[in-house]
Coordinates of N, CA and C in Angstrom, one line a residue:
M1 N -27.7 -13.0 -27.1 CA -26.6 -14.0 -26.7 C -25.7 -13.4 -25.7
L2 N -25.4 -12.1 -25.9 CA -24.4 -11.4 -25.0 C -25.0 -11.0 -23.7
E3 N -26.3 -10.7 -23.7 CA -26.9 -10.2 -22.5 C -26.8 -11.0 -21.2
P4 N -27.0 -12.4 -21.3 CA -26.9 -13.2 -20.0 C -25.4 -13.2 -19.6
I5 N -24.4 -13.1 -20.5 CA -23.0 -13.1 -20.1 C -22.7 -11.8 -19.4
L6 N -23.2 -10.7 -20.0 CA -23.0 -9.4 -19.4 C -23.7 -9.3 -18.0
A7 N -24.9 -9.9 -17.8 CA -25.5 -9.9 -16.5 C -24.7 -10.7 -15.5
L8 N -24.1 -11.8 -15.9 CA -23.3 -12.6 -15.0 C -22.0 -11.8 -14.6
V9 N -21.4 -11.1 -15.6 CA -20.2 -10.3 -15.3 C -20.5 -9.2 -14.2
V10 N -21.6 -8.6 -14.4 CA -22.0 -7.5 -13.5 C -22.3 -8.0 -12.1
L11 N -23.1 -9.2 -12.1 CA -23.4 -9.8 -10.8 C -22.1 -10.2 -10.1
F12 N -21.2 -10.9 -10.8 CA -20.0 -11.3 -10.2 C -19.1 -10.1 -9.7
G13 N -19.2 -9.0 -10.5 CA -18.4 -7.8 -10.1 C -18.9 -7.3 -8.8
I14 N -20.3 -7.2 -8.6 CA -20.9 -6.7 -7.4 C -20.5 -7.6 -6.2
L15 N -20.7 -8.9 -6.5 CA -20.3 -9.9 -5.4 C -18.9 -9.8 -5.0
W16 N -18.0 -9.7 -6.0 CA -16.5 -9.6 -5.7 C -16.3 -8.3 -4.9
A17 N -16.9 -7.2 -5.3 CA -16.7 -5.9 -4.6 C -17.1 -6.0 -3.1
A18 N -18.3 -6.7 -2.9 CA -18.8 -6.9 -1.5 C -17.8 -7.7 -0.7
V19 N -17.4 -8.8 -1.2 CA -16.5 -9.7 -0.5 C -15.1 -9.0 -0.2
Y20 N -14.6 -8.3 -1.2 CA -13.4 -7.6 -1.1 C -13.4 -6.5 0.0
S21 N -14.4 -5.7 0.0 CA -14.5 -4.7 1.0 C -14.7 -5.3 2.4
G22 N -15.5 -6.3 2.5 CA -15.7 -7.0 3.7 C -14.4 -7.6 4.3
T23 N -13.7 -8.2 3.4 CA -12.4 -8.8 3.8 C -11.4 -7.7 4.2
K24 N -11.4 -6.6 3.5 CA -10.5 -5.5 3.8 C -10.8 -5.0 5.2
A25 N -12.1 -4.8 5.5 CA -12.5 -4.3 6.8 C -12.2 -5.3 7.9
A26 N -12.4 -6.6 7.7 CA -12.1 -7.6 8.7 C -10.6 -7.6 8.9
L27 N -9.7 -7.5 7.9 CA -8.3 -7.5 8.1 C -7.8 -6.3 8.8
R28 N -8.4 -5.1 8.5 CA -8.1 -3.9 9.2 C -8.4 -4.0 10.7
E29 N -9.5 -4.6 11.1 CA -9.8 -4.8 12.5 C -8.9 -5.8 13.1
F30 N -8.5 -6.9 12.4 CA -7.6 -7.9 12.9 C -6.2 -7.3 13.2
Y31 N -5.7 -6.5 12.3 CA -4.4 -5.9 12.5 C -4.5 -4.8 13.6
A32 N -5.6 -4.1 13.7 CA -5.7 -3.2 14.8 C -5.7 -3.9 16.2
E33 N -6.3 -5.1 16.3 CA -6.3 -5.8 17.5 C -4.8 -6.3 17.8
I34 N -4.1 -6.7 16.8 CA -2.7 -7.1 17.0 C -1.9 -5.9 17.5
E35 N -2.0 -4.8 16.9 CA -1.3 -3.6 17.3 C -1.6 -3.2 18.7
D36 N -2.9 -3.4 19.1 CA -3.3 -3.1 20.5 C -2.7 -4.0 21.5
D37 N -2.5 -5.3 21.0 CA -1.9 -6.3 21.9 C -0.4 -6.0 22.1
I38 N 0.3 -5.5 21.1 CA 1.7 -5.3 21.1 C 2.0 -3.9 21.8
A39 N 1.4 -2.9 21.3 CA 1.8 -1.5 21.8 C 1.6 -1.2 23.2
P40 N 0.4 -1.5 23.8 CA 0.1 -1.0 25.2 C 1.1 -1.6 26.3
K41 N 1.7 -2.7 26.0 CA 2.6 -3.3 27.0 C 3.7 -2.4 27.4
E42 N 4.2 -1.6 26.5 CA 5.3 -0.7 26.8 C 4.7 0.5 27.6
E43 N 3.5 0.9 27.3 CA 2.9 2.1 27.9 C 2.5 1.8 29.4
E44 N 2.1 0.5 29.7 CA 1.6 0.2 31.0 C 2.7 0.3 32.1
E45 N 3.9 -0.1 31.7 CA 5.0 -0.1 32.7 C 5.5 1.3 33.1

């Protein structure tokens, strides 16, 4: 009875970890682009 529940929990944990790490990487790239847009304007002049 417990085995299918355990399998679901493990599956959900793997899925959540993949989504979480993917989201974190995407956010990091997004913030890096914003910083690149803001910072170089002072350096160019």
